[in-house]
């Protein structure tokens, strides 16, 4: 078939938490080989919290495309887009454009990001595999567990990881999390824009593949109240100078820059994060900034390997699962390199 089905994907205007939207466009070529072959498109912004009804047309500008891993044997693709105003300027909801500029400005520092996307699988209004009434056994045996009494949704998790790899997304691992039906995949390490784009695409694939299984994934930071772990998106960060000998000193200096910007970071680290950053369940309280080596009760953890080697990366544990990776990467670059 000399036509390609291109799924145009974009981030909408819902706040406090943006969601993904997509629609399919038939592109009349045998294979899309470069972005320039993908036309800009438009959509009804009044249906996505991005415009008023009277002036509702907004533009979709393709910025990255990957093979659609759900359509093996075809040339069909997934197309990530930025949302633009009719005059071609970035729309207010387009958080990628500011990251693009900041990343460009600091390109010589060779910053890398890796994000650990946690999520919770739901069937109807209950976490997958939870009893109809009451609760499963308390946490303890579920993290990285095995067996159908402790692990729910692995089939979807494994197909998702495979799909990401087939599409060329740099997924680097998955694990079952502390709360049953809670999972994680990791993306990276990659430069900011690539990592954040691939994370949004991996989220889209997770939701889309969930449709096949009748399972939805939520990124709410505290999907079940009480003595159950929240859901985060730990953000790992390094630069050329933190990865070089003496890098630990550079990381320690970064900690002081991050300390004075704590509130500004929390502002863009996801909605309802106050329910998650309590000081319990491997978090520091939302009002506190503290860092430590190997300390999972800190805001920022320096992995043991980094401390031992005297160089490497650090892990910001504050971002919630529902954060916008464009905003998280932007503020990290501004604070540490700005
Ligand atoms: P954790 O022990 O916190 O659960 P994970 O193995 O889940 O760690 O995730 C580690 C993350 O760190 C991955 O997303 C990976 O891409 C990222 N990472 C590894 N090395 C670097 C680096 N040098 N710079 C930035 N991120 C990195
Ligand atoms: Mn219509
Ligand atoms: Mn992890
Ligand atoms: Mn985790
Ligand atoms: Mn982590």
mmCIF file of C-alpha atoms in Angstrom, residues 29-319:
data_model
loop_
_atom_site.group_PDB
_atom_site.id
_atom_site.type_symbol
_atom_site.label_atom_id
_atom_site.label_comp_id
_atom_site.label_asym_id
_atom_site.label_seq_id
_atom_site.Cartn_x
_atom_site.Cartn_y
_atom_site.Cartn_z
ATOM 1 C CA UNK A 29 3.709 8.140 0.410
ATOM 2 C CA UNK A 30 5.016 4.573 0.491
ATOM 3 C CA UNK A 31 7.230 5.352 3.493
ATOM 4 C CA UNK A 32 7.930 8.438 5.585
ATOM 5 C CA UNK A 33 11.670 8.985 5.712
ATOM 6 C CA UNK A 34 11.945 12.481 7.125
ATOM 7 C CA UNK A 35 9.889 14.962 9.135
ATOM 8 C CA UNK A 36 9.594 17.209 6.088
ATOM 9 C CA UNK A 37 7.316 14.622 4.457
ATOM 10 C CA UNK A 38 4.779 15.057 7.254
ATOM 11 C CA UNK A 39 2.415 17.980 6.739
ATOM 12 C CA UNK A 40 1.329 20.268 9.543
ATOM 13 C CA UNK A 41 -2.264 19.581 10.525
ATOM 14 C CA UNK A 42 -4.994 21.262 12.522
ATOM 15 C CA UNK A 43 -7.426 20.238 15.242
ATOM 16 C CA UNK A 44 -10.346 21.563 17.255
ATOM 17 C CA UNK A 45 -8.701 23.188 20.269
ATOM 18 C CA UNK A 46 -12.073 23.918 21.859
ATOM 19 C CA UNK A 47 -12.445 20.178 22.533
ATOM 20 C CA UNK A 48 -9.041 19.782 24.182
ATOM 21 C CA UNK A 49 -9.064 22.704 26.654
ATOM 22 C CA UNK A 50 -6.772 24.610 24.295
ATOM 23 C CA UNK A 51 -9.059 27.210 22.662
ATOM 24 C CA UNK A 52 -12.406 28.988 22.756
ATOM 25 C CA UNK A 53 -15.153 27.808 20.397
ATOM 26 C CA UNK A 54 -15.019 30.979 18.323
ATOM 27 C CA UNK A 55 -11.353 30.640 17.349
ATOM 28 C CA UNK A 56 -10.821 26.957 17.797
ATOM 29 C CA UNK A 57 -8.354 25.885 15.107
ATOM 30 C CA UNK A 58 -4.850 25.118 16.350
ATOM 31 C CA UNK A 59 -1.908 23.651 14.499
ATOM 32 C CA UNK A 60 -0.083 20.357 14.926
ATOM 33 C CA UNK A 61 3.561 20.582 13.954
ATOM 34 C CA UNK A 62 5.270 17.172 13.675
ATOM 35 C CA UNK A 63 8.535 17.109 15.662
ATOM 36 C CA UNK A 64 9.431 13.402 15.944
ATOM 37 C CA UNK A 65 8.157 10.177 14.430
ATOM 38 C CA UNK A 66 8.697 6.507 15.195
ATOM 39 C CA UNK A 67 7.463 3.244 13.712
ATOM 40 C CA UNK A 68 4.054 2.258 15.031
ATOM 41 C CA UNK A 69 5.022 -0.950 16.857
ATOM 42 C CA UNK A 70 1.372 -2.039 16.989
ATOM 43 C CA UNK A 71 1.303 -2.344 13.184
ATOM 44 C CA UNK A 72 4.153 -4.748 12.376
ATOM 45 C CA UNK A 73 4.696 -5.342 8.675
ATOM 46 C CA UNK A 74 3.493 -1.837 7.758
ATOM 47 C CA UNK A 75 5.162 1.563 7.416
ATOM 48 C CA UNK A 76 2.634 3.134 9.788
ATOM 49 C CA UNK A 77 4.023 5.613 12.266
ATOM 50 C CA UNK A 78 3.409 7.549 15.465
ATOM 51 C CA UNK A 79 3.996 11.271 15.072
ATOM 52 C CA UNK A 80 4.647 13.452 18.092
ATOM 53 C CA UNK A 81 3.569 17.065 17.536
ATOM 54 C CA UNK A 82 3.970 20.481 19.101
ATOM 55 C CA UNK A 83 0.811 22.593 19.333
ATOM 56 C CA UNK A 84 1.133 25.952 17.587
ATOM 57 C CA UNK A 85 -1.044 29.052 17.304
ATOM 58 C CA UNK A 86 -2.411 29.902 13.853
ATOM 59 C CA UNK A 87 0.445 32.435 13.456
ATOM 60 C CA UNK A 88 3.025 29.670 13.985
ATOM 61 C CA UNK A 89 4.122 30.694 17.488
ATOM 62 C CA UNK A 90 4.084 28.071 20.271
ATOM 63 C CA UNK A 91 0.692 27.716 21.981
ATOM 64 C CA UNK A 92 0.581 28.415 25.753
ATOM 65 C CA UNK A 93 0.089 24.690 26.413
ATOM 66 C CA UNK A 94 3.205 23.800 24.413
ATOM 67 C CA UNK A 95 5.788 23.112 27.128
ATOM 68 C CA UNK A 96 8.141 21.468 24.661
ATOM 69 C CA UNK A 97 9.025 24.733 22.933
ATOM 70 C CA UNK A 98 10.571 26.317 26.074
ATOM 71 C CA UNK A 99 12.525 23.102 26.756
ATOM 72 C CA UNK A 100 13.764 23.113 23.177
ATOM 73 C CA UNK A 101 15.230 26.593 23.707
ATOM 74 C CA UNK A 102 16.802 25.879 27.104
ATOM 75 C CA UNK A 103 18.270 22.580 25.884
ATOM 76 C CA UNK A 104 19.763 24.334 22.870
ATOM 77 C CA UNK A 105 21.329 27.023 25.062
ATOM 78 C CA UNK A 106 23.076 24.407 27.229
ATOM 79 C CA UNK A 107 23.862 21.866 24.514
ATOM 80 C CA UNK A 108 27.615 22.043 25.160
ATOM 81 C CA UNK A 109 27.105 20.663 28.723
ATOM 82 C CA UNK A 110 25.808 17.373 27.261
ATOM 83 C CA UNK A 111 23.054 16.890 29.853
ATOM 84 C CA UNK A 112 21.456 13.438 30.023
ATOM 85 C CA UNK A 113 18.162 12.507 31.628
ATOM 86 C CA UNK A 114 16.603 9.203 32.609
ATOM 87 C CA UNK A 115 13.100 9.088 34.047
ATOM 88 C CA UNK A 116 11.503 6.225 35.969
ATOM 89 C CA UNK A 117 7.831 6.297 35.057
ATOM 90 C CA UNK A 118 5.697 4.652 37.706
ATOM 91 C CA UNK A 119 2.009 3.994 37.062
ATOM 92 C CA UNK A 120 -0.906 2.016 38.451
ATOM 93 C CA UNK A 121 -3.082 -0.322 36.411
ATOM 94 C CA UNK A 122 -6.837 -0.167 36.971
ATOM 95 C CA UNK A 123 -9.703 -2.350 35.886
ATOM 96 C CA UNK A 124 -12.864 -0.300 36.264
ATOM 97 C CA UNK A 125 -12.485 1.695 39.445
ATOM 98 C CA UNK A 126 -10.198 -0.724 41.286
ATOM 99 C CA UNK A 127 -6.496 -1.413 40.933
ATOM 100 C CA UNK A 128 -6.002 -4.485 38.752
ATOM 101 C CA UNK A 129 -6.203 -7.751 40.695
ATOM 102 C CA UNK A 130 -7.425 -6.158 43.922
ATOM 103 C CA UNK A 131 -10.338 -7.903 45.670
ATOM 104 C CA UNK A 132 -13.852 -6.514 45.049
ATOM 105 C CA UNK A 133 -14.161 -5.678 48.728
ATOM 106 C CA UNK A 134 -11.382 -4.819 51.149
ATOM 107 C CA UNK A 135 -7.698 -4.782 50.360
ATOM 108 C CA UNK A 136 -4.898 -7.123 49.341
ATOM 109 C CA UNK A 137 -2.317 -8.163 51.925
ATOM 110 C CA UNK A 138 -0.187 -5.224 53.124
ATOM 111 C CA UNK A 139 2.834 -4.128 51.108
ATOM 112 C CA UNK A 140 6.059 -6.069 51.438
ATOM 113 C CA UNK A 141 6.068 -8.899 48.922
ATOM 114 C CA UNK A 142 5.051 -7.135 45.749
ATOM 115 C CA UNK A 143 8.108 -5.103 44.663
ATOM 116 C CA UNK A 144 9.866 -7.053 41.896
ATOM 117 C CA UNK A 145 7.650 -9.987 42.857
ATOM 118 C CA UNK A 146 6.629 -13.067 40.899
ATOM 119 C CA UNK A 147 3.511 -15.205 40.967
ATOM 120 C CA UNK A 148 -0.148 -14.608 40.214
ATOM 121 C CA UNK A 149 -0.970 -13.951 43.871
ATOM 122 C CA UNK A 150 1.322 -10.899 43.899
ATOM 123 C CA UNK A 151 1.730 -9.652 40.345
ATOM 124 C CA UNK A 152 -1.060 -8.175 38.254
ATOM 125 C CA UNK A 153 -0.782 -7.038 34.648
ATOM 126 C CA UNK A 154 2.570 -8.438 33.585
ATOM 127 C CA UNK A 155 1.288 -9.383 30.151
ATOM 128 C CA UNK A 156 0.534 -5.749 29.345
ATOM 129 C CA UNK A 157 3.792 -4.575 30.940
ATOM 130 C CA UNK A 158 5.880 -6.991 28.856
ATOM 131 C CA UNK A 159 4.062 -6.247 25.587
ATOM 132 C CA UNK A 160 4.480 -2.550 26.267
ATOM 133 C CA UNK A 161 8.224 -2.866 26.832
ATOM 134 C CA UNK A 162 8.558 -4.903 23.649
ATOM 135 C CA UNK A 163 6.533 -2.376 21.669
ATOM 136 C CA UNK A 164 8.688 0.490 22.930
ATOM 137 C CA UNK A 165 11.879 -1.298 21.910
ATOM 138 C CA UNK A 166 10.470 -2.231 18.518
ATOM 139 C CA UNK A 167 9.635 1.436 17.938
ATOM 140 C CA UNK A 168 13.147 2.523 18.885
ATOM 141 C CA UNK A 169 12.221 4.094 22.215
ATOM 142 C CA UNK A 170 15.140 3.885 24.639
ATOM 143 C CA UNK A 171 13.300 2.026 27.369
ATOM 144 C CA UNK A 172 15.972 0.604 29.675
ATOM 145 C CA UNK A 173 14.005 -1.489 32.168
ATOM 146 C CA UNK A 174 10.754 -2.311 33.953
ATOM 147 C CA UNK A 175 9.804 -3.538 37.424
ATOM 148 C CA UNK A 176 6.787 -4.378 39.547
ATOM 149 C CA UNK A 177 6.417 -1.760 42.276
ATOM 150 C CA UNK A 178 5.757 -1.753 46.018
ATOM 151 C CA UNK A 179 1.949 -1.493 45.736
ATOM 152 C CA UNK A 180 0.235 -4.356 43.880
ATOM 153 C CA UNK A 181 -0.818 -3.303 40.308
ATOM 154 C CA UNK A 182 1.825 -0.561 40.423
ATOM 155 C CA UNK A 183 4.621 -0.765 37.860
ATOM 156 C CA UNK A 184 7.532 1.198 36.454
ATOM 157 C CA UNK A 185 9.404 1.568 33.200
ATOM 158 C CA UNK A 186 12.537 3.632 32.719
ATOM 159 C CA UNK A 187 13.600 5.717 29.742
ATOM 160 C CA UNK A 188 17.124 6.954 29.094
ATOM 161 C CA UNK A 189 19.735 8.102 29.524
ATOM 162 C CA UNK A 190 19.216 10.587 26.690
ATOM 163 C CA UNK A 191 19.419 14.332 26.042
ATOM 164 C CA UNK A 192 16.434 16.230 27.483
ATOM 165 C CA UNK A 193 14.265 16.617 24.411
ATOM 166 C CA UNK A 194 14.710 13.032 23.206
ATOM 167 C CA UNK A 195 14.062 11.590 26.660
ATOM 168 C CA UNK A 196 10.931 13.679 27.260
ATOM 169 C CA UNK A 197 9.552 12.972 23.758
ATOM 170 C CA UNK A 198 10.128 9.255 24.166
ATOM 171 C CA UNK A 199 8.507 9.278 27.603
ATOM 172 C CA UNK A 200 5.343 10.911 26.224
ATOM 173 C CA UNK A 201 5.293 8.400 23.342
ATOM 174 C CA UNK A 202 5.791 5.496 25.766
ATOM 175 C CA UNK A 203 2.884 6.811 27.860
ATOM 176 C CA UNK A 204 0.703 6.938 24.744
ATOM 177 C CA UNK A 205 1.605 3.342 23.885
ATOM 178 C CA UNK A 206 0.793 2.218 27.424
ATOM 179 C CA UNK A 207 -2.690 3.768 27.301
ATOM 180 C CA UNK A 208 -3.310 2.493 23.766
ATOM 181 C CA UNK A 209 -2.207 -1.052 24.567
ATOM 182 C CA UNK A 210 -4.271 -0.981 27.740
ATOM 183 C CA UNK A 211 -7.343 -0.657 25.486
ATOM 184 C CA UNK A 212 -6.636 -4.146 24.129
ATOM 185 C CA UNK A 213 -6.575 -5.534 27.664
ATOM 186 C CA UNK A 214 -9.456 -3.547 29.149
ATOM 187 C CA UNK A 215 -6.950 -2.021 31.545
ATOM 188 C CA UNK A 216 -6.303 1.665 32.138
ATOM 189 C CA UNK A 217 -3.097 3.159 33.518
ATOM 190 C CA UNK A 218 -3.293 6.095 35.890
ATOM 191 C CA UNK A 219 -0.435 8.420 36.757
ATOM 192 C CA UNK A 220 -2.129 9.836 39.857
ATOM 193 C CA UNK A 221 0.578 10.263 42.525
ATOM 194 C CA UNK A 222 -1.606 8.695 45.237
ATOM 195 C CA UNK A 223 -4.155 6.426 43.568
ATOM 196 C CA UNK A 224 -5.005 4.619 46.819
ATOM 197 C CA UNK A 225 -5.098 6.563 50.091
ATOM 198 C CA UNK A 226 -3.558 5.155 53.229
ATOM 199 C CA UNK A 227 -0.591 2.890 53.786
ATOM 200 C CA UNK A 228 0.104 2.305 50.103
ATOM 201 C CA UNK A 229 3.030 3.738 48.142
ATOM 202 C CA UNK A 230 2.422 6.740 45.926
ATOM 203 C CA UNK A 231 3.459 6.888 42.289
ATOM 204 C CA UNK A 232 6.460 8.914 41.188
ATOM 205 C CA UNK A 233 8.669 9.729 38.253
ATOM 206 C CA UNK A 234 12.223 9.833 39.624
ATOM 207 C CA UNK A 235 14.378 11.982 37.383
ATOM 208 C CA UNK A 236 18.022 11.046 36.954
ATOM 209 C CA UNK A 237 20.374 13.719 35.708
ATOM 210 C CA UNK A 238 23.999 14.091 34.698
ATOM 211 C CA UNK A 239 26.162 16.422 32.660
ATOM 212 C CA UNK A 240 29.528 16.082 31.037
ATOM 213 C CA UNK A 241 31.165 17.542 34.146
ATOM 214 C CA UNK A 242 29.304 15.322 36.660
ATOM 215 C CA UNK A 243 30.355 12.279 34.630
ATOM 216 C CA UNK A 244 34.028 13.298 34.557
ATOM 217 C CA UNK A 245 36.557 12.758 37.384
ATOM 218 C CA UNK A 246 35.703 15.195 40.183
ATOM 219 C CA UNK A 247 32.041 15.068 39.163
ATOM 220 C CA UNK A 248 30.845 14.436 42.716
ATOM 221 C CA UNK A 249 31.991 17.950 43.677
ATOM 222 C CA UNK A 250 29.961 19.364 40.779
ATOM 223 C CA UNK A 251 26.932 17.380 41.981
ATOM 224 C CA UNK A 252 27.354 18.690 45.543
ATOM 225 C CA UNK A 253 27.433 22.266 44.223
ATOM 226 C CA UNK A 254 24.264 21.528 42.222
ATOM 227 C CA UNK A 255 22.530 20.427 45.449
ATOM 228 C CA UNK A 256 22.855 23.965 46.855
ATOM 229 C CA UNK A 257 21.382 25.475 43.666
ATOM 230 C CA UNK A 258 18.505 23.002 43.865
ATOM 231 C CA UNK A 259 17.904 23.718 47.551
ATOM 232 C CA UNK A 260 17.079 27.405 46.978
ATOM 233 C CA UNK A 261 14.771 26.537 44.054
ATOM 234 C CA UNK A 262 12.876 23.791 45.903
ATOM 235 C CA UNK A 263 9.440 25.478 45.747
ATOM 236 C CA UNK A 264 9.771 26.381 42.057
ATOM 237 C CA UNK A 265 10.595 22.757 41.253
ATOM 238 C CA UNK A 266 7.668 21.442 43.288
ATOM 239 C CA UNK A 267 5.390 23.772 41.276
ATOM 240 C CA UNK A 268 6.094 21.807 38.078
ATOM 241 C CA UNK A 269 6.625 18.343 39.578
ATOM 242 C CA UNK A 270 2.989 17.254 39.173
ATOM 243 C CA UNK A 271 -0.452 17.882 40.694
ATOM 244 C CA UNK A 272 -1.576 16.297 43.976
ATOM 245 C CA UNK A 273 2.070 15.557 44.807
ATOM 246 C CA UNK A 274 1.405 16.769 48.357
ATOM 247 C CA UNK A 275 -0.530 13.527 48.893
ATOM 248 C CA UNK A 276 2.573 11.551 47.942
ATOM 249 C CA UNK A 277 5.509 13.534 49.384
ATOM 250 C CA UNK A 278 4.627 12.920 53.024
ATOM 251 C CA UNK A 279 7.934 11.761 54.491
ATOM 252 C CA UNK A 280 6.652 8.181 54.470
ATOM 253 C CA UNK A 281 6.865 5.526 51.719
ATOM 254 C CA UNK A 282 10.386 6.425 50.556
ATOM 255 C CA UNK A 283 9.794 10.182 50.209
ATOM 256 C CA UNK A 284 10.859 13.414 51.902
ATOM 257 C CA UNK A 285 8.054 15.777 53.009
ATOM 258 C CA UNK A 286 7.036 18.220 50.284
ATOM 259 C CA UNK A 287 8.162 21.233 52.367
ATOM 260 C CA UNK A 288 11.647 19.832 52.982
ATOM 261 C CA UNK A 289 14.703 19.694 50.744
ATOM 262 C CA UNK A 290 17.356 17.221 51.764
ATOM 263 C CA UNK A 291 19.856 15.147 49.825
ATOM 264 C CA UNK A 292 21.905 12.124 50.729
ATOM 265 C CA UNK A 293 23.952 9.237 49.445
ATOM 266 C CA UNK A 294 21.838 6.119 48.943
ATOM 267 C CA UNK A 295 19.000 7.749 50.935
ATOM 268 C CA UNK A 296 15.550 6.905 49.554
ATOM 269 C CA UNK A 297 13.941 9.174 52.144
ATOM 270 C CA UNK A 298 15.640 12.213 50.608
ATOM 271 C CA UNK A 299 14.481 14.703 47.984
ATOM 272 C CA UNK A 300 17.564 13.916 45.937
ATOM 273 C CA UNK A 301 19.534 10.697 46.196
ATOM 274 C CA UNK A 302 23.113 10.301 45.103
ATOM 275 C CA UNK A 303 23.409 6.659 44.073
ATOM 276 C CA UNK A 304 26.072 4.642 45.888
ATOM 277 C CA UNK A 305 27.842 4.016 42.585
ATOM 278 C CA UNK A 306 28.178 7.749 41.969
ATOM 279 C CA UNK A 307 29.521 8.330 45.498
ATOM 280 C CA UNK A 308 31.998 5.455 45.155
ATOM 281 C CA UNK A 309 33.227 6.495 41.712
ATOM 282 C CA UNK A 310 33.330 10.180 42.625
ATOM 283 C CA UNK A 311 31.329 10.945 39.493
ATOM 284 C CA UNK A 312 28.106 10.030 37.712
ATOM 285 C CA UNK A 313 24.482 11.158 38.090
ATOM 286 C CA UNK A 314 21.951 12.028 40.777
ATOM 287 C CA UNK A 315 18.281 11.126 41.234
ATOM 288 C CA UNK A 316 15.600 13.737 41.928
ATOM 289 C CA UNK A 317 12.913 11.727 43.738
ATOM 290 C CA UNK A 318 10.359 14.548 43.953
ATOM 291 C CA UNK A 319 8.571 14.488 40.555
#
